[in-house]
XYZ file of C-alpha atoms in Angstrom:
398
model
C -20.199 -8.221 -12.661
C -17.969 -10.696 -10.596
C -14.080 -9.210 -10.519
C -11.345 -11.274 -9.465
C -8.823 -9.152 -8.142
C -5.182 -10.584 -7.907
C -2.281 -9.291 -6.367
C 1.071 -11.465 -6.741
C 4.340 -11.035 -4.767
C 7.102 -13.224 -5.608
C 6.050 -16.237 -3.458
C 2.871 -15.328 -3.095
C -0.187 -14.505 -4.264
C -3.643 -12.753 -2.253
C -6.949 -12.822 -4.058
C -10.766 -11.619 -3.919
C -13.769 -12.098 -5.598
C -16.005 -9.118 -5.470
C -19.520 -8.528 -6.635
C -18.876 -4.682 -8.508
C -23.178 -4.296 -8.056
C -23.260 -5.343 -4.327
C -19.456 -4.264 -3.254
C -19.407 -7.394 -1.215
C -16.334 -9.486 -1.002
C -17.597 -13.282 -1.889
C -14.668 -15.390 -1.314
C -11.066 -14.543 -0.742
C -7.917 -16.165 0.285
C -4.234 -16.133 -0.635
C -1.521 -18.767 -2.014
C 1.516 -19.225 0.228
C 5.325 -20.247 -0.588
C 4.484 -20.580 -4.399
C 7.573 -22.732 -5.687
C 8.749 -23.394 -2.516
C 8.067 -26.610 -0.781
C 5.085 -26.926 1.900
C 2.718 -23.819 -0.568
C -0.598 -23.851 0.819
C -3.841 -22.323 -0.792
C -6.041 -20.501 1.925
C -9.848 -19.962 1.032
C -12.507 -18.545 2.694
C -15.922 -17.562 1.762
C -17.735 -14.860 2.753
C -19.307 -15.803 6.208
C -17.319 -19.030 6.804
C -14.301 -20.158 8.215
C -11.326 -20.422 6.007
C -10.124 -23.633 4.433
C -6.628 -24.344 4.228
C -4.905 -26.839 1.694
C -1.634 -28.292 1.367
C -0.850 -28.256 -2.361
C 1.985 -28.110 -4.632
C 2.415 -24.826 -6.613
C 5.934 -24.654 -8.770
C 4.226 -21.392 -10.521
C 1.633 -18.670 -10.110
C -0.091 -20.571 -12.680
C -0.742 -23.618 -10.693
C -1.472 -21.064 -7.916
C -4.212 -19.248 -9.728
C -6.069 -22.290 -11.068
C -6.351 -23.509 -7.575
C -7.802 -20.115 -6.706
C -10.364 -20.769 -9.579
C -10.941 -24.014 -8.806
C -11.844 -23.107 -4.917
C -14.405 -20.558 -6.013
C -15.475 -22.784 -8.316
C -15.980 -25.587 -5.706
C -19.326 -27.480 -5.321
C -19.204 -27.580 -1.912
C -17.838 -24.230 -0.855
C -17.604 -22.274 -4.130
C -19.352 -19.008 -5.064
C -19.396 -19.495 -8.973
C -20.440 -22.170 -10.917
C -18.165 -21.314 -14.173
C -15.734 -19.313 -15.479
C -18.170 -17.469 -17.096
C -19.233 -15.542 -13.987
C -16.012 -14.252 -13.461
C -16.242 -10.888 -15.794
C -12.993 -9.286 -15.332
C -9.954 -9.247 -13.340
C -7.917 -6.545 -11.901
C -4.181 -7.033 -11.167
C -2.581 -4.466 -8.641
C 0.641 -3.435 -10.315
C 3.344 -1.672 -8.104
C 5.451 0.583 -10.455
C 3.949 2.184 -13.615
C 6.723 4.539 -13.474
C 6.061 7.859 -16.190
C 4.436 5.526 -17.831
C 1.085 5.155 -16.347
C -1.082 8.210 -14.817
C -4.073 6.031 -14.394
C -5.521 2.331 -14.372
C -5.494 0.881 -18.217
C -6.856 -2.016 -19.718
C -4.376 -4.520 -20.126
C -2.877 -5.601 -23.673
C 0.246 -6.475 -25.520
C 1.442 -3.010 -25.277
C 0.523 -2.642 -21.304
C 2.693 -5.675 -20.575
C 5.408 -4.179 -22.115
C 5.834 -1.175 -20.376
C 5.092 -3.091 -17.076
C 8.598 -4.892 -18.101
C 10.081 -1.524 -18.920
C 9.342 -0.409 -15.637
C 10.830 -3.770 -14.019
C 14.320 -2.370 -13.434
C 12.619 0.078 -10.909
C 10.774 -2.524 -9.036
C 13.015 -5.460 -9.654
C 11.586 -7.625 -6.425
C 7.767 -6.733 -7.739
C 7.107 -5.537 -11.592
C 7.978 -9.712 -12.706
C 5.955 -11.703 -9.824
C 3.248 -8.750 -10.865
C 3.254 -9.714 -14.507
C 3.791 -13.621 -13.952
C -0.007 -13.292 -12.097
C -0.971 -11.868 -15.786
C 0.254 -14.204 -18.019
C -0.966 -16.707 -15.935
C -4.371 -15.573 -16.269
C -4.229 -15.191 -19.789
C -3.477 -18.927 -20.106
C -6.373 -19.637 -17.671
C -8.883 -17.167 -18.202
C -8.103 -16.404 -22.367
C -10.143 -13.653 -24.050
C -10.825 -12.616 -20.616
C -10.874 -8.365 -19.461
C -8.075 -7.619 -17.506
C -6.927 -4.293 -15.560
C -3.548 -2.916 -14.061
C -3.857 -0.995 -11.114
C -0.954 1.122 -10.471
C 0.590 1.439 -7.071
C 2.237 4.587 -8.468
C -0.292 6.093 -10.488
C -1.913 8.667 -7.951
C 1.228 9.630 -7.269
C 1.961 10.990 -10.995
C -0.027 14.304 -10.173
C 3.194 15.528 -7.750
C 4.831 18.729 -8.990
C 8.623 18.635 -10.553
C 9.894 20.193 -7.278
C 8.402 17.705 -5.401
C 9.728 14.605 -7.285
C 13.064 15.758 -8.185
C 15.801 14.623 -6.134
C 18.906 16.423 -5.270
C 21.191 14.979 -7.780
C 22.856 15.265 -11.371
C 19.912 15.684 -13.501
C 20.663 13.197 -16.155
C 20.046 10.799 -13.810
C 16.394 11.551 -14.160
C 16.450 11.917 -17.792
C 18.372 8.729 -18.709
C 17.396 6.224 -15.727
C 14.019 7.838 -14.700
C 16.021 8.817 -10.960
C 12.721 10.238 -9.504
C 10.325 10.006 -6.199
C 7.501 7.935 -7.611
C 5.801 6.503 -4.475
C 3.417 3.966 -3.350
C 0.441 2.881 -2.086
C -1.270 4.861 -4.113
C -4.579 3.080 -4.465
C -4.531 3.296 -1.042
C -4.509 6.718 -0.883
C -6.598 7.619 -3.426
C -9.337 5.472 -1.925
C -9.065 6.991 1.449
C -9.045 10.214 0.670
C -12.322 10.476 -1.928
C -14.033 8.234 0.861
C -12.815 10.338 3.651
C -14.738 13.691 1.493
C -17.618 11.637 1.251
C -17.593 10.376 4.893
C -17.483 13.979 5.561
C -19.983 14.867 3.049
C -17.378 17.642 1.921
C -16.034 18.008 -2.047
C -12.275 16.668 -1.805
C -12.088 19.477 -4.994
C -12.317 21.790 -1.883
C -9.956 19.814 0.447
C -6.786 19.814 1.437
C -6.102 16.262 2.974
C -3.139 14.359 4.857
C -3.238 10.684 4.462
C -0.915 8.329 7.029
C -1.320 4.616 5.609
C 0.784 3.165 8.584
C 2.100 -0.221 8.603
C 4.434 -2.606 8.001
C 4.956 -0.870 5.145
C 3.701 2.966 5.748
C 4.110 6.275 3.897
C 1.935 9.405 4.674
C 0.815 11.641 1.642
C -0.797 14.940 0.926
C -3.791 15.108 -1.266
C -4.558 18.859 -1.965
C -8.299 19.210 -3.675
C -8.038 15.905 -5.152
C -4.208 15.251 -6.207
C -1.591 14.261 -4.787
C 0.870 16.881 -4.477
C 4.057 15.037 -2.273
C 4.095 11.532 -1.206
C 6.859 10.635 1.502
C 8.246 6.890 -0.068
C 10.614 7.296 -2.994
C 11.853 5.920 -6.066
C 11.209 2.663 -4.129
C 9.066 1.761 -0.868
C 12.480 2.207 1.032
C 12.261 6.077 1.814
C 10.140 7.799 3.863
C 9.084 6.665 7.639
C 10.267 3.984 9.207
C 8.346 0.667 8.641
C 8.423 -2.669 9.627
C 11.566 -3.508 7.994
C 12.666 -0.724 6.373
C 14.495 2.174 7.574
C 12.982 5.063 5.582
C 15.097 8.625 5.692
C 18.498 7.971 6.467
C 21.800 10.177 6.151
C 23.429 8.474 2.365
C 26.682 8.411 3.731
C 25.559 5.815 6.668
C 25.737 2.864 3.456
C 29.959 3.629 3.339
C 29.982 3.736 6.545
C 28.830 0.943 7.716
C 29.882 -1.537 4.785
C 33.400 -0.824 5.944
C 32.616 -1.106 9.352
C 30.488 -4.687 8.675
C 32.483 -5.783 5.399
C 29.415 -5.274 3.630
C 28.733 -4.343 -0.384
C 26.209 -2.790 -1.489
C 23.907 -5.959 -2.087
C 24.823 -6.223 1.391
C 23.512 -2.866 2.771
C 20.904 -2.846 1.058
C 19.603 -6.456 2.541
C 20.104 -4.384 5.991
C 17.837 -1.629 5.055
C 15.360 -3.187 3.545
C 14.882 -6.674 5.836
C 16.780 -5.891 8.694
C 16.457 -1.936 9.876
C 12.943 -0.174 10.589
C 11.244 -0.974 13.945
C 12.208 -4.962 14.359
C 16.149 -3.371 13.726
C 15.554 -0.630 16.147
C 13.885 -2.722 18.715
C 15.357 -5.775 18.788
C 12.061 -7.230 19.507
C 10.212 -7.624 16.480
C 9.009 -5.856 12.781
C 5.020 -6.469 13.848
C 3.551 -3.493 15.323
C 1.376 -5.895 17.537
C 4.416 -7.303 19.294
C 5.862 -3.509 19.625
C 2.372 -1.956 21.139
C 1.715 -5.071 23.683
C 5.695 -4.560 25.001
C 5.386 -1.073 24.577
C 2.069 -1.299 26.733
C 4.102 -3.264 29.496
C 6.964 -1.021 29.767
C 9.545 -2.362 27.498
C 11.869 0.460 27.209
C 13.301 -0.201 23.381
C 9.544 -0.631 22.901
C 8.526 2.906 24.122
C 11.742 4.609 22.021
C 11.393 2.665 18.642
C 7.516 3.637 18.801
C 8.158 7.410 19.871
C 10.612 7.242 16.922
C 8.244 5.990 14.831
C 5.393 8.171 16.104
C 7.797 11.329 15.436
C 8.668 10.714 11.941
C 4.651 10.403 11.062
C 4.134 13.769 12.487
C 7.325 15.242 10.728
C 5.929 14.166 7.711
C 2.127 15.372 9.000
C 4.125 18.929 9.529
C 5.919 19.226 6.158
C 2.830 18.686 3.910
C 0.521 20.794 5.814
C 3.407 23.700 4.723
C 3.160 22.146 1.027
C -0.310 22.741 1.191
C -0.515 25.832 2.802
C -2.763 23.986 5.559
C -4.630 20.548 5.943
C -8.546 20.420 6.658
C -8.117 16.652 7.678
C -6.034 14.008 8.455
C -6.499 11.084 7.738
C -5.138 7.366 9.943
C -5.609 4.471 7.998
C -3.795 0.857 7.225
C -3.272 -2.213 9.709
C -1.441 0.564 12.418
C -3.534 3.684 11.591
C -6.763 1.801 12.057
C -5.613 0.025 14.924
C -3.047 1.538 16.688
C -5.087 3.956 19.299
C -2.257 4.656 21.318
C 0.162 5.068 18.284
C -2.510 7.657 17.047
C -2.137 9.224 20.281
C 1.183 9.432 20.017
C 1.099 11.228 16.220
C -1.599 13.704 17.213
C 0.207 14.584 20.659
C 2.623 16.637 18.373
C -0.352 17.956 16.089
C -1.035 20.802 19.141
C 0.297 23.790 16.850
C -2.764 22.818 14.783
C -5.347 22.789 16.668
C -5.672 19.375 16.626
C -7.556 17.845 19.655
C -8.643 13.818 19.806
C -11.645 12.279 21.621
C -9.567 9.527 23.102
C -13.028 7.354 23.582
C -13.734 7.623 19.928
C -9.800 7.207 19.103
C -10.102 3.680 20.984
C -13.100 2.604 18.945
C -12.266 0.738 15.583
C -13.369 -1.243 12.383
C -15.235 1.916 10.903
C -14.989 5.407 9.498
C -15.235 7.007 12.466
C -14.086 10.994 13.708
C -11.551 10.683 16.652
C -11.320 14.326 16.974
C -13.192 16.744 19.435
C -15.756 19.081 17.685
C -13.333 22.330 18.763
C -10.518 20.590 17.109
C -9.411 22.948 14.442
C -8.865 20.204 11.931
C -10.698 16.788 11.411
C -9.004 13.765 12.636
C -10.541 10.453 11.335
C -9.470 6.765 11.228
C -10.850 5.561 7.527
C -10.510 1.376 6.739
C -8.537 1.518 3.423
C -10.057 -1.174 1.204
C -7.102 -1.480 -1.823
C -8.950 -4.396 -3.486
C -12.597 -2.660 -3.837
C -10.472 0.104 -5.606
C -8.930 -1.642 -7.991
C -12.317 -3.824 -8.822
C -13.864 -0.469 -8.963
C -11.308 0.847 -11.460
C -11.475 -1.973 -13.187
C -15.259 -2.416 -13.816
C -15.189 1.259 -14.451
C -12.625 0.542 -17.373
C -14.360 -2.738 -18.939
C -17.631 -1.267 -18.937
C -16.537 2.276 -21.064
């Protein structure tokens, strides 16, 4: 079976098409500045060069027909018809209580999703326009939400509970949720296997690092704390965002800066994390190349941000009562030898000792830790869209 998987931000929209027998990835691409002059489709398929077209896209749906008609292409697509298309799998950020798991999608399904909305008012609608839009395109055809959240729901009361009047939670769902979770989930059952180890007997650490980046801890198969909150803001600093932060710093500074709280909250979501703290920019490529010539708010904002990874390392190995491996994945955690470095440089208490030629190697599972290292270091590629075609196959095929 061929899935399309589909994940849709607001203006955008990123897409593969995966063969569930083979696992290989047969085109892919992504749809920029949808309803916004100068959108551009971006196609590539699997051992070419991509193809880029100028075309006008006033809605996902004109967005996602393009995408179909690309694969569908004489010239450079991989399908011939629709009809080779067997499902498609739509990553969904916030399934609140609502969703434990990946469901088929229906009436019903869509309705929650819009329930949920109000706690992921930037993603939940752009997430659902990508549906409907298939359903127009693709009618009678399978379809499967992936929850961002989902892996998430196995976290203890204690641990999602916040600090604050309790009927917050019970009328407005006040709650750590977090994200990523597909992520997670994939990395740590392929980290057991990479291992060749039962994650049923494993107590793992998981540090997706990024632009957007949140660590986790994944104790015999669940996850038991995750460190982003009721939204992606929480947690470590990120690209953009600051992550923890003392509460009272939002008064503060919106009487300092005239601010409301629309305002403050455009400043810790867009403006804060490492491009705020550096001045220099929000991509970790930019930070690591100044940080590797010197640049002194370079070398704090990426000790800061190498800190507050192995704060969050330190708190779930005491929420697990230990860790037997830690896993470094995402666009950072996979690439980012020297910010690995300067996680694991903290990690001494644990025995933790890295093989810094196998930390600088990359673009595989691969062990970056010494064989006397108490606990197993490894840098695992996450692969978010092979998950959710493997949920979803594994849901259209019951």
């Amino acid at each position: 079976m061929n899935v399309l998987v589909i994940n849709c931000g607001s203006s955008s929209l990123k897409y593969q098409l995966i063969d569930s027998v083979t696992e290989d990835v047969l085109a892919k691409g992504l749809c920029e500045r949808i309803g916004i002059d100068g959108s551009q489709l971006v196609y590539q398929k699997a051992g070419c060069d991509k193809i880029k077209t100028k075309a006008p896209m006033p809605s996902h749906q004109e967005a996602i027909s393009l995408v179909l008609n690309a694969l569908m292409d004489p010239e450079n697509g991989v399908i011939k018809s629709l009809d080779e298309i067997g499902a498609a799998g739509h990553r969904i950020v916030h399934g609140g209580e609502k969703f434990t798991e990946s469901v088929v999608i229906d009436d019903e399904v869509i309705a929650a999703i819009e329930e949920c909305s109000d706690l992921a008012p930037l993603h939940n609608p752009a997430n659902l326009i990508g549906i409907h839009a298939c359903q127009k395109l693709m009618p009678g055809k399978p379809m499967v939400a992936v929850f961002d959240t989902a892996f998430h729901q196995t976290m203890p009361e204690y641990a999602y509970l916040y600090g604050l009047p309790y009927e917050y939670y019970e009328k407005y769902g006040v709650r750590r949720y977090g994200f990523h979770g597909t992520s997670h989930k994939f990395v740590s059952n392929h980290l057991a296997e990479f291992l060749g180890k039962d994650i049923k007997d494993m107590k793992i650490i998981v540090c997706h690092l990024g632009n957007g980046s949140s660590v986790s801890a994944v104790k015999y198969g669940k996850c038991v704390d995750t460190s982003m909150g009721m939204t992606p803001l929480e947690g470590l600093i990120m690209g953009t965002r600051s992550g923890d932060i003392d509460p009272a710093i939002m008064e503060y500074i919106a009487k300092k800066e005239n601010l409301d709280i629309a305002g403050v909250m455009e400043v810790l979501n867009k403006k804060s994390g490492v491009g705020g703290l550096s001045q220099i920019s929000s991509d970790f490529r930019d930070l690591e190349d100044a940080q590797a010539e010197g640049n002194p708010a370079a070398i704090r904002t990426m000790a800061a941000f190498e800190y507050r990874v192995a704060k969050y390392i330190g708190a779930y190995v005491a929420a697990m009562n230990g860790v037997d491996a830690i896993a470094f994945t995402a666009g950072v955690g996979e690439n980012g030898p020297v910010t690995r470095t300067g996680v694991c440089k903290f990690l001494g208490y644990l025995g933790v000792e890295l093989d810094e030629e196998a930390n600088h190697k990359r673009g595989f599972d691969n062990i970056i830790s010494t064989p006397d290292s108490k606990v197993t270091v490894c840098v695992i590629p996450t692969d978010e869209e092979l998950a959710i075609a493997r949920e979803t196959v594994r849901l259209v095929e019951k």
